[in-house]
């Protein structure tokens, strides 16, 4: 075999190894996305299977998008119940920064996320597929995103006999949940609440149909906690 042929063969092997190595690196690093709105509801409206079920759904959608190598958490608050303390959405999503499916940084920290500087909006709050969620003024309005929270990310504590979390995300009928407007638009008489991405108003119920009445498809925000 000539030295020229040996050289060509060696170069081809090296090039192949480089391509495989780069592919392995991309596979191990995964999708850098660390924030998204779910592209769908699990199917039972406000019944998400509690926080654990909501987290599993976030993890499943992230995995389908190639970002399952992170630990995903749903941005949801819950009330104290069954001997368990209340949970604030802001306390369960990690420390940031968070980027959407297009690589845009929506917030650098928990404090930034809950400030006027946050880049959470219709054009940036994309699904795990990188798609825009329809909002106010579109043929189908899905801008009400489940949170159960106040603007600062803490639990929207309900008045006695009231509900702000669809029974801690276990109700698929009746009840109510606090939602935010991902597009900062709507008809809420309170202009501040109307523009809030995480705390605008309560829903008319927790079933799929009841959620639709107020512009919700039962979607939620998911954040990578690591």
mmCIF file of C-alpha atoms in Angstrom:
data_model
loop_
_atom_site.group_PDB
_atom_site.id
_atom_site.type_symbol
_atom_site.label_atom_id
_atom_site.label_comp_id
_atom_site.label_asym_id
_atom_site.label_seq_id
_atom_site.Cartn_x
_atom_site.Cartn_y
_atom_site.Cartn_z
ATOM 1 C CA UNK A 1 0.000 0.000 0.000
ATOM 2 C CA UNK A 2 1.442 3.414 -0.950
ATOM 3 C CA UNK A 3 2.251 6.059 1.608
ATOM 4 C CA UNK A 4 -0.233 8.367 -0.124
ATOM 5 C CA UNK A 5 -3.032 5.799 0.303
ATOM 6 C CA UNK A 6 -2.090 5.231 3.934
ATOM 7 C CA UNK A 7 -2.201 8.980 4.542
ATOM 8 C CA UNK A 8 -5.610 9.320 2.884
ATOM 9 C CA UNK A 9 -7.002 6.402 4.859
ATOM 10 C CA UNK A 10 -5.651 7.819 8.098
ATOM 11 C CA UNK A 11 -7.164 11.227 7.351
ATOM 12 C CA UNK A 12 -10.555 9.670 6.651
ATOM 13 C CA UNK A 13 -10.478 7.726 9.912
ATOM 14 C CA UNK A 14 -9.513 10.855 11.825
ATOM 15 C CA UNK A 15 -12.296 12.864 10.176
ATOM 16 C CA UNK A 16 -14.851 10.174 10.994
ATOM 17 C CA UNK A 17 -13.701 10.058 14.603
ATOM 18 C CA UNK A 18 -14.010 13.854 14.816
ATOM 19 C CA UNK A 19 -17.568 13.784 13.450
ATOM 20 C CA UNK A 20 -18.586 11.012 15.842
ATOM 21 C CA UNK A 21 -16.938 12.821 18.723
ATOM 22 C CA UNK A 22 -18.750 16.065 17.953
ATOM 23 C CA UNK A 23 -22.024 14.195 17.679
ATOM 24 C CA UNK A 24 -21.449 12.561 21.042
ATOM 25 C CA UNK A 25 -20.710 15.947 22.574
ATOM 26 C CA UNK A 26 -23.967 17.381 21.199
ATOM 27 C CA UNK A 27 -25.878 14.364 22.441
ATOM 28 C CA UNK A 28 -24.445 14.566 25.939
ATOM 29 C CA UNK A 29 -24.951 18.332 26.220
ATOM 30 C CA UNK A 30 -28.568 18.159 25.030
ATOM 31 C CA UNK A 31 -30.868 21.066 24.298
ATOM 32 C CA UNK A 32 -29.740 24.181 26.266
ATOM 33 C CA UNK A 33 -33.383 25.256 26.778
ATOM 34 C CA UNK A 34 -34.258 25.830 30.442
ATOM 35 C CA UNK A 35 -37.696 27.467 30.266
ATOM 36 C CA UNK A 36 -40.887 26.823 28.342
ATOM 37 C CA UNK A 37 -44.682 26.845 28.419
ATOM 38 C CA UNK A 38 -46.185 23.398 28.032
ATOM 39 C CA UNK A 39 -47.542 22.850 24.540
ATOM 40 C CA UNK A 40 -50.540 21.005 25.992
ATOM 41 C CA UNK A 41 -52.377 20.127 29.186
ATOM 42 C CA UNK A 42 -52.072 16.547 30.524
ATOM 43 C CA UNK A 43 -55.773 16.156 29.795
ATOM 44 C CA UNK A 44 -57.592 16.759 33.061
ATOM 45 C CA UNK A 45 -57.638 20.542 33.269
ATOM 46 C CA UNK A 46 -56.543 21.729 36.702
ATOM 47 C CA UNK A 47 -55.887 18.172 37.859
ATOM 48 C CA UNK A 48 -52.194 17.887 37.110
ATOM 49 C CA UNK A 49 -51.567 15.088 39.572
ATOM 50 C CA UNK A 50 -50.378 17.565 42.199
ATOM 51 C CA UNK A 51 -46.939 19.122 42.041
ATOM 52 C CA UNK A 52 -45.313 15.748 41.436
ATOM 53 C CA UNK A 53 -47.528 15.062 38.435
ATOM 54 C CA UNK A 54 -46.945 18.545 37.040
ATOM 55 C CA UNK A 55 -43.190 18.134 37.401
ATOM 56 C CA UNK A 56 -43.318 14.783 35.623
ATOM 57 C CA UNK A 57 -45.233 16.364 32.758
ATOM 58 C CA UNK A 58 -42.634 19.147 32.456
ATOM 59 C CA UNK A 59 -39.868 16.538 32.511
ATOM 60 C CA UNK A 60 -41.603 14.441 29.856
ATOM 61 C CA UNK A 61 -42.075 17.364 27.458
ATOM 62 C CA UNK A 62 -38.509 18.527 28.044
ATOM 63 C CA UNK A 63 -37.242 15.021 27.299
ATOM 64 C CA UNK A 64 -39.211 14.948 24.052
ATOM 65 C CA UNK A 65 -37.412 18.159 23.070
ATOM 66 C CA UNK A 66 -33.954 16.817 23.916
ATOM 67 C CA UNK A 67 -33.639 18.702 27.211
ATOM 68 C CA UNK A 68 -34.359 15.850 29.584
ATOM 69 C CA UNK A 69 -30.868 15.959 31.065
ATOM 70 C CA UNK A 70 -32.049 18.717 33.409
ATOM 71 C CA UNK A 71 -34.351 18.551 36.435
ATOM 72 C CA UNK A 72 -37.594 20.293 35.495
ATOM 73 C CA UNK A 73 -40.110 21.908 37.837
ATOM 74 C CA UNK A 74 -43.557 23.360 37.196
ATOM 75 C CA UNK A 75 -44.015 26.989 38.221
ATOM 76 C CA UNK A 76 -46.911 26.321 40.608
ATOM 77 C CA UNK A 77 -47.748 27.226 44.187
ATOM 78 C CA UNK A 78 -49.790 25.127 46.631
ATOM 79 C CA UNK A 79 -51.582 25.723 49.919
ATOM 80 C CA UNK A 80 -50.747 23.974 53.180
ATOM 81 C CA UNK A 81 -52.664 20.681 53.380
ATOM 82 C CA UNK A 82 -52.464 17.200 54.893
ATOM 83 C CA UNK A 83 -49.651 18.207 57.202
ATOM 84 C CA UNK A 84 -47.583 19.632 54.356
ATOM 85 C CA UNK A 85 -46.566 23.319 54.295
ATOM 86 C CA UNK A 86 -47.531 25.738 51.563
ATOM 87 C CA UNK A 87 -45.211 25.880 48.546
ATOM 88 C CA UNK A 88 -44.213 28.995 46.618
ATOM 89 C CA UNK A 89 -43.615 28.647 42.890
ATOM 90 C CA UNK A 90 -40.525 30.861 43.064
ATOM 91 C CA UNK A 91 -38.852 28.546 45.572
ATOM 92 C CA UNK A 92 -38.906 25.424 43.418
ATOM 93 C CA UNK A 93 -37.438 26.477 40.065
ATOM 94 C CA UNK A 94 -33.741 26.845 40.819
ATOM 95 C CA UNK A 95 -31.645 29.979 40.565
ATOM 96 C CA UNK A 96 -31.444 30.681 36.816
ATOM 97 C CA UNK A 97 -30.542 31.969 34.349
ATOM 98 C CA UNK A 98 -33.262 30.574 32.087
ATOM 99 C CA UNK A 99 -33.378 30.505 28.298
ATOM 100 C CA UNK A 100 -36.184 29.603 25.923
ATOM 101 C CA UNK A 101 -36.087 27.153 23.024
ATOM 102 C CA UNK A 102 -34.553 29.821 20.777
ATOM 103 C CA UNK A 103 -31.745 30.595 23.202
ATOM 104 C CA UNK A 104 -33.194 33.904 24.443
ATOM 105 C CA UNK A 105 -32.536 34.612 28.134
ATOM 106 C CA UNK A 106 -35.892 35.370 29.787
ATOM 107 C CA UNK A 107 -34.460 35.977 33.272
ATOM 108 C CA UNK A 108 -31.070 35.804 34.954
ATOM 109 C CA UNK A 109 -32.259 34.998 38.478
ATOM 110 C CA UNK A 110 -35.355 34.519 40.619
ATOM 111 C CA UNK A 111 -35.301 38.201 41.520
ATOM 112 C CA UNK A 112 -34.935 39.190 37.863
ATOM 113 C CA UNK A 113 -37.788 36.868 36.862
ATOM 114 C CA UNK A 114 -40.121 38.687 39.244
ATOM 115 C CA UNK A 115 -39.030 42.162 38.249
ATOM 116 C CA UNK A 116 -39.990 44.536 35.457
ATOM 117 C CA UNK A 117 -36.776 43.499 33.708
ATOM 118 C CA UNK A 118 -37.976 39.936 32.995
ATOM 119 C CA UNK A 119 -38.289 39.030 29.326
ATOM 120 C CA UNK A 120 -41.319 36.787 29.831
ATOM 121 C CA UNK A 121 -43.776 37.639 27.048
ATOM 122 C CA UNK A 122 -45.663 36.203 24.094
ATOM 123 C CA UNK A 123 -42.635 36.295 21.782
ATOM 124 C CA UNK A 124 -40.297 34.757 24.357
ATOM 125 C CA UNK A 125 -42.499 32.418 26.414
ATOM 126 C CA UNK A 126 -42.344 29.654 23.851
ATOM 127 C CA UNK A 127 -43.353 26.017 24.148
ATOM 128 C CA UNK A 128 -40.823 23.187 24.413
ATOM 129 C CA UNK A 129 -41.188 22.948 20.628
ATOM 130 C CA UNK A 130 -40.169 26.569 20.166
ATOM 131 C CA UNK A 131 -43.696 27.613 19.205
ATOM 132 C CA UNK A 132 -45.601 30.760 20.206
ATOM 133 C CA UNK A 133 -48.659 30.239 22.418
ATOM 134 C CA UNK A 134 -51.715 32.065 21.059
ATOM 135 C CA UNK A 135 -52.999 34.936 23.135
ATOM 136 C CA UNK A 136 -55.486 37.765 23.478
ATOM 137 C CA UNK A 137 -56.781 38.849 20.063
ATOM 138 C CA UNK A 138 -55.873 35.581 18.326
ATOM 139 C CA UNK A 139 -58.614 33.278 16.965
ATOM 140 C CA UNK A 140 -58.006 30.962 19.936
ATOM 141 C CA UNK A 141 -56.906 32.608 23.179
ATOM 142 C CA UNK A 142 -54.700 30.458 25.426
ATOM 143 C CA UNK A 143 -52.908 33.183 27.349
ATOM 144 C CA UNK A 144 -54.081 32.181 30.854
ATOM 145 C CA UNK A 145 -51.197 30.145 32.306
ATOM 146 C CA UNK A 146 -51.770 28.231 35.554
ATOM 147 C CA UNK A 147 -49.656 29.415 38.515
ATOM 148 C CA UNK A 148 -51.663 29.720 41.742
ATOM 149 C CA UNK A 149 -49.319 32.560 42.594
ATOM 150 C CA UNK A 150 -48.991 36.231 43.384
ATOM 151 C CA UNK A 151 -46.817 38.560 41.273
ATOM 152 C CA UNK A 152 -43.800 37.898 43.506
ATOM 153 C CA UNK A 153 -44.082 34.145 42.940
ATOM 154 C CA UNK A 154 -45.473 33.273 46.340
ATOM 155 C CA UNK A 155 -48.736 31.445 46.964
ATOM 156 C CA UNK A 156 -51.916 33.363 46.186
ATOM 157 C CA UNK A 157 -53.400 32.478 49.573
ATOM 158 C CA UNK A 158 -57.145 31.909 49.160
ATOM 159 C CA UNK A 159 -59.851 33.503 51.265
ATOM 160 C CA UNK A 160 -61.754 31.038 53.495
ATOM 161 C CA UNK A 161 -63.788 28.680 51.333
ATOM 162 C CA UNK A 162 -62.086 29.845 48.155
ATOM 163 C CA UNK A 163 -59.580 28.161 45.858
ATOM 164 C CA UNK A 164 -56.555 29.498 43.999
ATOM 165 C CA UNK A 165 -54.784 26.254 43.037
ATOM 166 C CA UNK A 166 -57.496 23.878 41.739
ATOM 167 C CA UNK A 167 -57.281 22.018 45.023
ATOM 168 C CA UNK A 168 -53.474 21.928 44.906
ATOM 169 C CA UNK A 169 -53.682 20.821 41.283
ATOM 170 C CA UNK A 170 -55.930 17.816 41.871
ATOM 171 C CA UNK A 171 -59.330 19.164 40.733
ATOM 172 C CA UNK A 172 -60.707 18.607 37.248
ATOM 173 C CA UNK A 173 -64.024 20.312 37.998
ATOM 174 C CA UNK A 174 -65.202 23.236 40.099
ATOM 175 C CA UNK A 175 -62.647 25.171 42.102
ATOM 176 C CA UNK A 176 -60.475 27.879 40.610
ATOM 177 C CA UNK A 177 -56.850 28.749 39.969
ATOM 178 C CA UNK A 178 -54.879 31.954 39.668
ATOM 179 C CA UNK A 179 -53.454 32.391 36.185
ATOM 180 C CA UNK A 180 -51.095 34.842 34.548
ATOM 181 C CA UNK A 181 -51.198 36.396 31.065
ATOM 182 C CA UNK A 182 -48.131 35.294 29.112
ATOM 183 C CA UNK A 183 -48.841 38.035 26.562
ATOM 184 C CA UNK A 184 -49.498 40.797 29.137
ATOM 185 C CA UNK A 185 -52.889 41.514 27.557
ATOM 186 C CA UNK A 186 -56.542 40.993 28.440
ATOM 187 C CA UNK A 187 -59.702 42.588 29.790
ATOM 188 C CA UNK A 188 -58.964 42.560 33.512
ATOM 189 C CA UNK A 189 -60.118 45.932 34.946
ATOM 190 C CA UNK A 190 -56.904 46.061 36.983
ATOM 191 C CA UNK A 191 -54.250 47.165 34.454
ATOM 192 C CA UNK A 192 -51.390 45.946 36.644
ATOM 193 C CA UNK A 193 -52.851 42.479 37.112
ATOM 194 C CA UNK A 194 -53.914 42.400 33.479
ATOM 195 C CA UNK A 195 -50.294 42.675 32.375
ATOM 196 C CA UNK A 196 -48.915 40.145 34.860
ATOM 197 C CA UNK A 197 -47.350 37.009 33.393
ATOM 198 C CA UNK A 198 -47.971 35.031 36.586
ATOM 199 C CA UNK A 199 -50.877 36.572 38.516
ATOM 200 C CA UNK A 200 -53.802 38.145 36.674
ATOM 201 C CA UNK A 201 -57.073 36.567 37.863
ATOM 202 C CA UNK A 202 -58.863 33.381 38.884
ATOM 203 C CA UNK A 203 -60.398 30.892 36.464
ATOM 204 C CA UNK A 204 -64.107 30.026 36.281
ATOM 205 C CA UNK A 205 -63.362 26.457 37.274
ATOM 206 C CA UNK A 206 -60.838 23.680 36.853
ATOM 207 C CA UNK A 207 -62.334 21.485 34.140
ATOM 208 C CA UNK A 208 -61.015 21.720 30.594
ATOM 209 C CA UNK A 209 -64.188 23.508 29.490
ATOM 210 C CA UNK A 210 -64.250 25.840 32.503
ATOM 211 C CA UNK A 211 -60.649 26.833 31.874
ATOM 212 C CA UNK A 212 -61.432 27.614 28.228
ATOM 213 C CA UNK A 213 -64.108 30.088 29.360
ATOM 214 C CA UNK A 214 -61.440 32.434 30.676
ATOM 215 C CA UNK A 215 -58.851 31.945 27.935
ATOM 216 C CA UNK A 216 -56.919 29.002 29.337
ATOM 217 C CA UNK A 217 -55.858 25.674 27.868
ATOM 218 C CA UNK A 218 -54.502 24.533 31.228
ATOM 219 C CA UNK A 219 -50.907 25.262 30.227
ATOM 220 C CA UNK A 220 -48.129 25.934 32.740
ATOM 221 C CA UNK A 221 -44.617 27.318 32.918
ATOM 222 C CA UNK A 222 -41.737 24.855 33.287
ATOM 223 C CA UNK A 223 -38.247 25.788 34.516
ATOM 224 C CA UNK A 224 -35.021 23.823 34.739
ATOM 225 C CA UNK A 225 -33.990 23.817 38.394
ATOM 226 C CA UNK A 226 -30.343 22.955 37.692
#
